[in-house]
XYZ file of C-alpha atoms in Angstrom:
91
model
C 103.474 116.421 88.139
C 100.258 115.006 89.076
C 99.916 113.432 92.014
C 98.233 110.485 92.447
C 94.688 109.588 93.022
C 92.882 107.764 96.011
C 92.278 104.301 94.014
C 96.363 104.257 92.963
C 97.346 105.144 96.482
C 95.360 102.778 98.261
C 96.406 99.809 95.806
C 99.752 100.997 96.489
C 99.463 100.463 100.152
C 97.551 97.104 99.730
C 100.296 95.569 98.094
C 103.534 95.266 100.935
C 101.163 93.989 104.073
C 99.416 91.216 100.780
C 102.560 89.947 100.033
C 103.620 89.819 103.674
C 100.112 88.008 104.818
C 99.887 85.325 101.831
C 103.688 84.686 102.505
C 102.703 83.671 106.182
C 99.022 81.788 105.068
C 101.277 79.688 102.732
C 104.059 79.235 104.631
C 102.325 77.958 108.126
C 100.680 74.579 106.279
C 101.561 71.997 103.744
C 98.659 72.012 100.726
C 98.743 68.745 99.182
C 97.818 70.725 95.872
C 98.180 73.447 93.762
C 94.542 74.339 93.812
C 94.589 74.515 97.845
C 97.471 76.907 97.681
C 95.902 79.122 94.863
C 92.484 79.267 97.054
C 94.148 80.518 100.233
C 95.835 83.031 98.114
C 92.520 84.019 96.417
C 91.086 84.516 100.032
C 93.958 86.206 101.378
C 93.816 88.629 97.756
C 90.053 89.567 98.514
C 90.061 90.922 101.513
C 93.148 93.588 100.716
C 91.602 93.799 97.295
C 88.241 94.805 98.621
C 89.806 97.182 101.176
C 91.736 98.789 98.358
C 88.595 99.168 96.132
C 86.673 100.788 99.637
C 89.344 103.186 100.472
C 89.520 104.552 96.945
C 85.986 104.867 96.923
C 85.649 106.609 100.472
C 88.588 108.503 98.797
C 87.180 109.362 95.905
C 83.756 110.839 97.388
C 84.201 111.588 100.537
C 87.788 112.860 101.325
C 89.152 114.399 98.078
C 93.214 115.008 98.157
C 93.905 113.216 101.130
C 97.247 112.888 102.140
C 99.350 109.641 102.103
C 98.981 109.121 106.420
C 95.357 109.535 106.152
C 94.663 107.286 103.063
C 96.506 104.216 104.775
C 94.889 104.872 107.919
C 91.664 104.799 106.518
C 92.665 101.309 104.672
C 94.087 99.803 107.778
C 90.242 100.471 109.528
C 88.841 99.327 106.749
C 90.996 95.984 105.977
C 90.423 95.506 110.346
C 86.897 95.560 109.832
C 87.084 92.618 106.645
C 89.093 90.542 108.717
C 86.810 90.909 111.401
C 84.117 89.733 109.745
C 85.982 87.024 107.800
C 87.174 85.400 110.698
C 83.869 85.629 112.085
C 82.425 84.129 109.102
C 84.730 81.209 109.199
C 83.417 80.269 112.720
């Protein structure tokens, strides 16, 4: 069997800490509307969306056939560092 490639592995590990962080976002305030809700889930979806698509990429070109440990370490730097700068933006 095949094993899987950088862009299915990081997606893969994007998905449990998502679900976990958008559960929290809309869980800690009352949105009068169904639009307010769906944008804090849009925000909270781009940043581990856009760490995904990075760590495939840096996957893809730069460390070929890297193991499981070292793919989700490289996504947890890299979804640290979008944080970072969206909760810098937001100031």
């Amino acid at each position: 069997m095949k094993s899987p490639g950088p862009w299915l592995k990081a997606l893969v590990i994007a998905i449990p800490p998502f679900i976990v962080h958008a559960a929290i976002a809309l869980s800690q305030a009352f949105y009068p509307s169904s639009f307010e809700a769906g944008e804090i889930v849009g925000q909270v979806l781009f940043s581990y969306l856009m760490a995904a698509i990075l760590t495939g990429v840096v996957g893809k070109f730069w460390l070929k056939r890297s193991s499981w440990l070292k793919t989700m370490l490289i996504y947890a730097v890299i979804l640290g560092a979008l944080l970072g700068l969206q909760l810098v933006g937001d100031r």
